[in-house]
Short mmCIF file of C-alpha atoms in Angstrom, two decimals:
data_model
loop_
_atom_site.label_atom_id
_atom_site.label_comp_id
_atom_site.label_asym_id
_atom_site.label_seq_id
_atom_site.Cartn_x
_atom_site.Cartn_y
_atom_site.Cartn_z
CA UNK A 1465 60.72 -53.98 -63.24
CA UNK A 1466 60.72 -56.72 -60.53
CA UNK A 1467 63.49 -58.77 -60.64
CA UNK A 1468 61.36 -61.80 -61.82
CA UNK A 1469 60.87 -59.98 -65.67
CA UNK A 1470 57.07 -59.15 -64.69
CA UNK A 1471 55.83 -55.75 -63.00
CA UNK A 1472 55.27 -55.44 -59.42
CA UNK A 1473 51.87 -55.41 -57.75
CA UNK A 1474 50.53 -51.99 -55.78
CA UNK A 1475 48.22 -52.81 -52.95
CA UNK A 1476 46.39 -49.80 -51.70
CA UNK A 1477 43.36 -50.32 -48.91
CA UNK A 1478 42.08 -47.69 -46.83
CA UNK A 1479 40.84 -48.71 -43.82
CA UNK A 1480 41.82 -52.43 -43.90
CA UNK A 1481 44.23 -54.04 -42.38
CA UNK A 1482 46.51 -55.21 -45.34
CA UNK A 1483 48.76 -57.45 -44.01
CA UNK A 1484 47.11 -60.96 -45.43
CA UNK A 1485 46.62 -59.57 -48.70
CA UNK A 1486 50.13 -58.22 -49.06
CA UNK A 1487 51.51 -61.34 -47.94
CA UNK A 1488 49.42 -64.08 -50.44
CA UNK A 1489 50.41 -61.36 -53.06
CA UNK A 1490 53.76 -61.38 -52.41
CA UNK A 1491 53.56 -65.50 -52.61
CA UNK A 1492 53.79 -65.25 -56.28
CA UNK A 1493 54.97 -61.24 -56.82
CA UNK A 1494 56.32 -58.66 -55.78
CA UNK A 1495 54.23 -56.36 -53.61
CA UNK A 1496 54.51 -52.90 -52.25
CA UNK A 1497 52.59 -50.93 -50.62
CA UNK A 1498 53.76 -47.40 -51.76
CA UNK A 1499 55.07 -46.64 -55.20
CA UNK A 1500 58.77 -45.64 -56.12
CA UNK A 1501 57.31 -42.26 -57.11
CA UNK A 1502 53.74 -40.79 -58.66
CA UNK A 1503 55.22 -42.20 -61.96
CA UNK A 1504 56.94 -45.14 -60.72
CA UNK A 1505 57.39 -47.50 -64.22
CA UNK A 1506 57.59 -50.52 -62.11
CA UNK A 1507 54.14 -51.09 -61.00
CA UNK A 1508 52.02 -53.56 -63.54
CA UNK A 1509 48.93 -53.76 -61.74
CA UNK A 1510 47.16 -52.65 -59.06
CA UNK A 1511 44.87 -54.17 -56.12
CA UNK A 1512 42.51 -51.36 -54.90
CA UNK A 1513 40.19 -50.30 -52.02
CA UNK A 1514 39.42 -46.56 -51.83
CA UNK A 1515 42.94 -45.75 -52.77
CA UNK A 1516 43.96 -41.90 -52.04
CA UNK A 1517 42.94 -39.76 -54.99
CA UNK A 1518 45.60 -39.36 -57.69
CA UNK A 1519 47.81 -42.80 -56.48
CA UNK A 1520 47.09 -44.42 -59.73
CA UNK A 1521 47.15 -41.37 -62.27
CA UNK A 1522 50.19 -41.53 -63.17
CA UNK A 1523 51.40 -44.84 -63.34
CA UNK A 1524 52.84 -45.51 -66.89
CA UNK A 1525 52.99 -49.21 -67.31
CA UNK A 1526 49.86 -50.03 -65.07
CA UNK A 1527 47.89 -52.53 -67.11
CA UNK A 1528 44.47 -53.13 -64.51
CA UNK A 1529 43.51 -52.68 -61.23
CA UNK A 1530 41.43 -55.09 -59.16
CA UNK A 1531 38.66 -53.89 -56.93
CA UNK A 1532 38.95 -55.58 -53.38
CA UNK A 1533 35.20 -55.01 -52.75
CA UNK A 1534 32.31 -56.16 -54.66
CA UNK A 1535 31.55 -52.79 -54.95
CA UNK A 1536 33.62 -50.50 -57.50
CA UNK A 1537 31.95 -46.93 -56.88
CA UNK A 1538 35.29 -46.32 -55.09
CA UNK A 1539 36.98 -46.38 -58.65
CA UNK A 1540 34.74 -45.32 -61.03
CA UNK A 1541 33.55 -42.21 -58.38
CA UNK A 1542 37.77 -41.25 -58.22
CA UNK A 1543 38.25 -38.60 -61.30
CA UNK A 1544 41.89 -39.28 -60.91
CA UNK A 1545 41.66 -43.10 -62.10
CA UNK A 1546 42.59 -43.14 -65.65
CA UNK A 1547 39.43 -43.69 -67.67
CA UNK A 1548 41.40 -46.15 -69.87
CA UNK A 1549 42.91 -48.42 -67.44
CA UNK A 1550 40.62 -51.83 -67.39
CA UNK A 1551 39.24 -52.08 -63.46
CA UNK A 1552 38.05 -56.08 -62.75
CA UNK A 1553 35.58 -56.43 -60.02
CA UNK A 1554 35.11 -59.61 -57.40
CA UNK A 1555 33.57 -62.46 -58.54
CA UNK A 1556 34.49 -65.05 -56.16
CA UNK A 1557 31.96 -68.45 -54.86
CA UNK A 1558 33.15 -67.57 -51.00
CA UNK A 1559 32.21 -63.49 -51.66
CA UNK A 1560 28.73 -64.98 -52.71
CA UNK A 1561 28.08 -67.24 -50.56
CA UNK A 1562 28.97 -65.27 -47.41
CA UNK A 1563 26.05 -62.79 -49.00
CA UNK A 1564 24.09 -65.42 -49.31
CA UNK A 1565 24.23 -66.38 -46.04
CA UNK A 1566 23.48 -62.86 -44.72
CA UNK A 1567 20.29 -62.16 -46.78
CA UNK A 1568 19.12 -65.70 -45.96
CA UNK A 1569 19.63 -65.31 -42.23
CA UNK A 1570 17.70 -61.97 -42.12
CA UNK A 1571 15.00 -62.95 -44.56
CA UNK A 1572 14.68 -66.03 -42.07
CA UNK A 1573 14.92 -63.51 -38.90
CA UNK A 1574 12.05 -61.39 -40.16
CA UNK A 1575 9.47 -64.21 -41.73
CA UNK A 1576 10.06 -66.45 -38.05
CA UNK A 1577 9.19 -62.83 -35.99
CA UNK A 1578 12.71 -62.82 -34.88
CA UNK A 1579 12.65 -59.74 -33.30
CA UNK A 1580 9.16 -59.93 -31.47
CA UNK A 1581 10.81 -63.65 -29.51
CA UNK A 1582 13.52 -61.31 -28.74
CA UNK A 1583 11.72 -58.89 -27.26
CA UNK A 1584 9.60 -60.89 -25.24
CA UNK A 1585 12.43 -62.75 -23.93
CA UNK A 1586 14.09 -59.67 -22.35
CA UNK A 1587 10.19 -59.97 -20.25
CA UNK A 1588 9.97 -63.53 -19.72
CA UNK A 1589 7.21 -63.24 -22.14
CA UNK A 1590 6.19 -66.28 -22.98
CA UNK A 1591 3.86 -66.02 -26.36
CA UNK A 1592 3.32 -67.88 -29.49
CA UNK A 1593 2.50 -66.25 -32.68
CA UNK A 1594 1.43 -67.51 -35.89
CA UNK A 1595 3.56 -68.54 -38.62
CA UNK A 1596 2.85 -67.91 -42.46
CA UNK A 1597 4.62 -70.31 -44.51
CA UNK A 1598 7.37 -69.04 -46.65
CA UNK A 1599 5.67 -69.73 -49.91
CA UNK A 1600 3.07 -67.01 -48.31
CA UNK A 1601 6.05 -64.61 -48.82
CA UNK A 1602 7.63 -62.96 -51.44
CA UNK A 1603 11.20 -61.46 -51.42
CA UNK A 1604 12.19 -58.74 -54.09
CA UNK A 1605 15.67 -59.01 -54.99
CA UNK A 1606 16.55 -55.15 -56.26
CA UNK A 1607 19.58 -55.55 -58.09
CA UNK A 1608 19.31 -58.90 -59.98
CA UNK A 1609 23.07 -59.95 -61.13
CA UNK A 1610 25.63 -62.13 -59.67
CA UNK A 1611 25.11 -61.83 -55.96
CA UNK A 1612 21.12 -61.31 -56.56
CA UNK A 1613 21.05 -64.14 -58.54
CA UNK A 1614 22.91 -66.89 -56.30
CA UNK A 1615 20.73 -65.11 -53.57
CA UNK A 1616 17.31 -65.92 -54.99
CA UNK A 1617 18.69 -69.35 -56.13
CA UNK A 1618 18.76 -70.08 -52.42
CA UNK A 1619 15.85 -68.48 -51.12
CA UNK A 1620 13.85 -70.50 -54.05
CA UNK A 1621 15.31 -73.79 -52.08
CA UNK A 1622 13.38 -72.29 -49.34
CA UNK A 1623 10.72 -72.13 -50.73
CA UNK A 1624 9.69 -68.38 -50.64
CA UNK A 1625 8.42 -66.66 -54.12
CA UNK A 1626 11.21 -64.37 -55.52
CA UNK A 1627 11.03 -61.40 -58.05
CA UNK A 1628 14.23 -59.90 -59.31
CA UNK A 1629 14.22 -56.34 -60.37
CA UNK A 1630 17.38 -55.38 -62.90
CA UNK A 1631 17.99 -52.27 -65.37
CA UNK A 1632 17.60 -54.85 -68.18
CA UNK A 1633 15.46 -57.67 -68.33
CA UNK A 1634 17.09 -61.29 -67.07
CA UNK A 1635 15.43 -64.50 -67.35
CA UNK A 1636 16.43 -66.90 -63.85
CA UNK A 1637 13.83 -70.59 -63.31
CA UNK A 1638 11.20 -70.00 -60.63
CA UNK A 1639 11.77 -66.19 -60.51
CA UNK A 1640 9.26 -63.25 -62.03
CA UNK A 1641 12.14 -60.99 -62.94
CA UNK A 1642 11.11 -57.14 -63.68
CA UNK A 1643 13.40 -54.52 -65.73
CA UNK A 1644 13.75 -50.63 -66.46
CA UNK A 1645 11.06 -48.44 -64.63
CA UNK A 1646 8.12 -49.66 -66.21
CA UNK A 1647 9.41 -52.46 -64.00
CA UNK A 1648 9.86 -51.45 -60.77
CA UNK A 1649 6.13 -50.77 -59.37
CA UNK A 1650 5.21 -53.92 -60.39
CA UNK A 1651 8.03 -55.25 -59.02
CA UNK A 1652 7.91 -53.32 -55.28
CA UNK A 1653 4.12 -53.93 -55.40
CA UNK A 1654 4.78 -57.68 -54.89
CA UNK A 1655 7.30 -57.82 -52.50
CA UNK A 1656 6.84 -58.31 -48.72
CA UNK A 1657 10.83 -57.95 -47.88
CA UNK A 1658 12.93 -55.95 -50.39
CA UNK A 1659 16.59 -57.29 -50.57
CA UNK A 1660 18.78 -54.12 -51.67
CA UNK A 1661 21.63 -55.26 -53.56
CA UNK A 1662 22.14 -52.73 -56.14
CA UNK A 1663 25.55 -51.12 -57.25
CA UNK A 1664 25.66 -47.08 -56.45
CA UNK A 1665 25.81 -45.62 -59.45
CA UNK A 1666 24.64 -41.91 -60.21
CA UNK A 1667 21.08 -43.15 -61.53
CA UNK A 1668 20.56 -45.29 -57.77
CA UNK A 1669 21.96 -42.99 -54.98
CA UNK A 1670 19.31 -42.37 -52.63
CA UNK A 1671 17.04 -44.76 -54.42
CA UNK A 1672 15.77 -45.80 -51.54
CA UNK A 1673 13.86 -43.04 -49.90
CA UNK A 1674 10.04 -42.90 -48.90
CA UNK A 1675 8.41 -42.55 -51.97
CA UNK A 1676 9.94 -46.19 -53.18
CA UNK A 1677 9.34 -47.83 -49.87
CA UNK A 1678 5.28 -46.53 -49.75
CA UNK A 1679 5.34 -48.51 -53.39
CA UNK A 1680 5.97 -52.32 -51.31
CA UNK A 1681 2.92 -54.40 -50.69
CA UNK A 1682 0.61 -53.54 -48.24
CA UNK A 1683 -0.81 -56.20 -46.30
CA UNK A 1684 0.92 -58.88 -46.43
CA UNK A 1685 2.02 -61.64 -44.34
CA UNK A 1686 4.58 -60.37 -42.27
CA UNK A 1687 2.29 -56.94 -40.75
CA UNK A 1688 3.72 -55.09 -43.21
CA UNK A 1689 7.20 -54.63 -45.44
CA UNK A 1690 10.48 -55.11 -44.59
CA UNK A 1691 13.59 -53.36 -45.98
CA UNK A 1692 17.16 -55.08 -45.99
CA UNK A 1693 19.87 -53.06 -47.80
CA UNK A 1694 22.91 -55.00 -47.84
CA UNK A 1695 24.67 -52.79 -51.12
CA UNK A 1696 25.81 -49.65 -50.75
CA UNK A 1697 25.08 -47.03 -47.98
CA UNK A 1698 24.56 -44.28 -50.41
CA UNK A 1699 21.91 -46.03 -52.41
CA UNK A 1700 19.52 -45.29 -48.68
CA UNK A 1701 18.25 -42.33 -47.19
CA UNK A 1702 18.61 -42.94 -44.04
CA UNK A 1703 16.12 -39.95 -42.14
CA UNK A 1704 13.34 -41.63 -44.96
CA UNK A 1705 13.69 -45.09 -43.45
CA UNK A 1706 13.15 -44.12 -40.05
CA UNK A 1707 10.21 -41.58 -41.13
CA UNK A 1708 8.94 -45.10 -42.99
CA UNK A 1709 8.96 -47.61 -39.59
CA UNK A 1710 7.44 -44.75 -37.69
CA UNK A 1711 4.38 -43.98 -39.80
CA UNK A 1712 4.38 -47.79 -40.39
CA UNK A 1713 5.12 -47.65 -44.13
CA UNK A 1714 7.98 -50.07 -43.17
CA UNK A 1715 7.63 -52.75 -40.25
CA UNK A 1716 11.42 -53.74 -39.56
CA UNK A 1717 15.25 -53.55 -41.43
CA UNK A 1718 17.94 -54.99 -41.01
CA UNK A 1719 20.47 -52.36 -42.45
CA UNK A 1720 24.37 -54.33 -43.38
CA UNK A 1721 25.36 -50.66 -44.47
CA UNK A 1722 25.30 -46.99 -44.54
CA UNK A 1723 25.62 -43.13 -46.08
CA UNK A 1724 28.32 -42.74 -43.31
CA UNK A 1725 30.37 -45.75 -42.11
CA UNK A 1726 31.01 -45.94 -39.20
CA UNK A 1727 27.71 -45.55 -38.46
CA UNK A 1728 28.02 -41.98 -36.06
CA UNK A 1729 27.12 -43.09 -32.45
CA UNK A 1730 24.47 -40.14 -32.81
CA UNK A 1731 22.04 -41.73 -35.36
CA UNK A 1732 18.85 -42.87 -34.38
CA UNK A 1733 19.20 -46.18 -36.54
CA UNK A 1734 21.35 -47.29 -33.15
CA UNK A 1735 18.37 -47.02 -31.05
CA UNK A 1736 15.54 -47.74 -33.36
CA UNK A 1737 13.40 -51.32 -31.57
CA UNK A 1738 12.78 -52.00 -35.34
CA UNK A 1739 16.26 -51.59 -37.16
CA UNK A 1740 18.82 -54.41 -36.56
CA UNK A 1741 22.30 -53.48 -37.59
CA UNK A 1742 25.76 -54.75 -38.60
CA UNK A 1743 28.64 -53.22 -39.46
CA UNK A 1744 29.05 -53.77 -43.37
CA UNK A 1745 30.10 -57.42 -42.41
CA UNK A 1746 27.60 -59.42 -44.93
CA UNK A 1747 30.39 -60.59 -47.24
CA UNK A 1748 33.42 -59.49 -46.52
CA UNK A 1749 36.52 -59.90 -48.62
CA UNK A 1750 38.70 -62.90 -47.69
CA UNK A 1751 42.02 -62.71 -49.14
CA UNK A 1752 42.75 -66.18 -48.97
CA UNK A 1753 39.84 -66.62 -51.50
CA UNK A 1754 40.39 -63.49 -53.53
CA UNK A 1755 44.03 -62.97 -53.93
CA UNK A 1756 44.59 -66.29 -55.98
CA UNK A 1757 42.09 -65.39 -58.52
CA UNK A 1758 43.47 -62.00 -58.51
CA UNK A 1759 47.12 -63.30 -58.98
CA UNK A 1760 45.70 -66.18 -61.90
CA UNK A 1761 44.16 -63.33 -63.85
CA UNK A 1762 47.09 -61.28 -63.61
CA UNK A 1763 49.65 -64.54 -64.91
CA UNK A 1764 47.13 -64.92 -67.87
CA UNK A 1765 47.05 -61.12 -68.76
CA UNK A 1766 50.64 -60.75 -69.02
CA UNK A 1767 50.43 -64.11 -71.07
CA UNK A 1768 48.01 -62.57 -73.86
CA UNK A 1769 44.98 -63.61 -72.25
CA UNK A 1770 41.84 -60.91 -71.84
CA UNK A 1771 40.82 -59.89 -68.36
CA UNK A 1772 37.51 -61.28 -66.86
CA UNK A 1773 34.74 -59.55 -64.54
CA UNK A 1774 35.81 -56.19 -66.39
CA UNK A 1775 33.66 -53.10 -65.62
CA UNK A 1776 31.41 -51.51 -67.31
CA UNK A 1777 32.06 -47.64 -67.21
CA UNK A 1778 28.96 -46.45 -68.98
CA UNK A 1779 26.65 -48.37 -66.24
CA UNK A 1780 28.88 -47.13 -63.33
CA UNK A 1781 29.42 -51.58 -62.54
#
């Protein structure tokens, strides 16, 4: 054990640059980044982001591991990850408002015809276009918890109708929320732009394919639907959303992530004049925000106190 009486933290993030994190860890505990061992006894909790398959298996005193995304498909996807080991997900204000920010901006981009201005200003174009008014359109939140909900709070401010679509029925003020699939046509048939925010989970990879995005309104405002997916990759098919903005089932997405990250340099989605893209930045994880949380939950699980934000299993979130 670390030399302070408690256990010793394992950080493990593939593909991230680890330094911060390891460092406001290490403020308050010990830190490593490799354990003494497969079985090293020393190690109390863990701090996780696609960790190598079979790292945490055979830890004997680990007592949780924190998920450094907001996703946790990583975990719950890695047969080696003891099934009895409690896994706490992010819930942080700065992880929600960051995608807050990001579904705001492109629900903004798309109702003001952000890509047509940009267009014509590569020819000097110089065009008006009318406007609707946002209470014209309505934005389908797919995926209605934390982040959904926080989302729709501010796109209410904003005056823009809002429907929330969740496995089980929530009740939020101002939005028409829809549950279970009896739900979701209702729910798709109402929305001009559909906000993807859904955890992957065997029952929602590949949810979004043609069939679901020929189900948004028709009509509408905007010239037709808009898809932004800022989730998980794997709950898109990617060859369906391009076959739906060139048969016009879909008008324009903006697409935060992807079945393949990095994005290969040979998809189309690069190219496409109605796709705008970022690289999985819509709320990234900031460990000056999320390690102290991390850290307070593990100093009240060692005193007695339960974990918070634990997964489900059975719902895969």
């Amino acid at each position: 054990m670390a030399g302070n009486g408690r256990g010793r933290v394992l950080l493990s993030a593939t593909g991230m640059d680890t330094g911060d994190w390891l460092a406001l860890l290490s403020s308050r505990r010990e830190a490593i980044l490799e354990p003494d061992g497969a079985d090293d006894p020393s190690i109390s909790y863990a701090v996780a982001w696609k960790p190598p398959p079979g790292l945490l298996s055979g830890l004997p005193n680990l007592k949780a591991i924190f998920s450094i995304g907001a996703g946790v498909d990583h975990l719950i996807g890695d047969n080696t990850v003891p099934p009895e080991i409690p896994v706490v997900r992010v819930v942080n204000p700065n992880l929600s408002q960051h995608m807050c920010e990001y579904i705001v901006w492109r629900v903004l981009d798309h109702h003001r015809r952000g890509r047509t201005y940009r267009s014509q200003q590569v020819g000097r174009n110089w065009r008006g276009h009318p406007q609707p008014t946002s209470d014209e359109v309505t934005v389908g939140i797919m995926g209605f918890g934390e982040l959904g909900s926080a989302v729709a709070e501010k796109l209410l401010a904003l005056g823009f109708s809002v429907h929330g679509w969740s496995r089980s029925l929530r009740e939020f003020d101002g939005i028409i929320c829809h549950a279970g699939e009896r739900g979701l046509e209702p729910f798709l048939a109402a929305s001009d732009i559909l906000v993807v925010l859904l955890p992957l989970t065997a029952a929602t990879t590949g949810i979004v394919d043609h069939s679901l995005l020929a189900k948004l309104k028709r009509g509408g405002p905007l010239g037709g639907p808009v898809l932004i997916n800022a989730g998980r990759g794997k709950l898109q098919k990617e060859a369906d959303i391009l076959r739906a903005l060139d048969d016009g089932t879909l008008v324009e997405a903006s697409l935060d992530v992807f079945e393949t990250e990095p994005l290969p340099e040979s998809s189309p989605l690069w190219d496409h004049p109605h796709v705008f893209i970022t690289p999985h930045a819509a709320a990234e994880s900031d460990p000056r925000f999320l390690v102290p949380a991390m850290l307070d939950q593990m100093d009240a699980h060692d005193r007695g106190e339960p974990l918070q934000n634990l997964i489900d299993r059975s719902a895969g979130y």
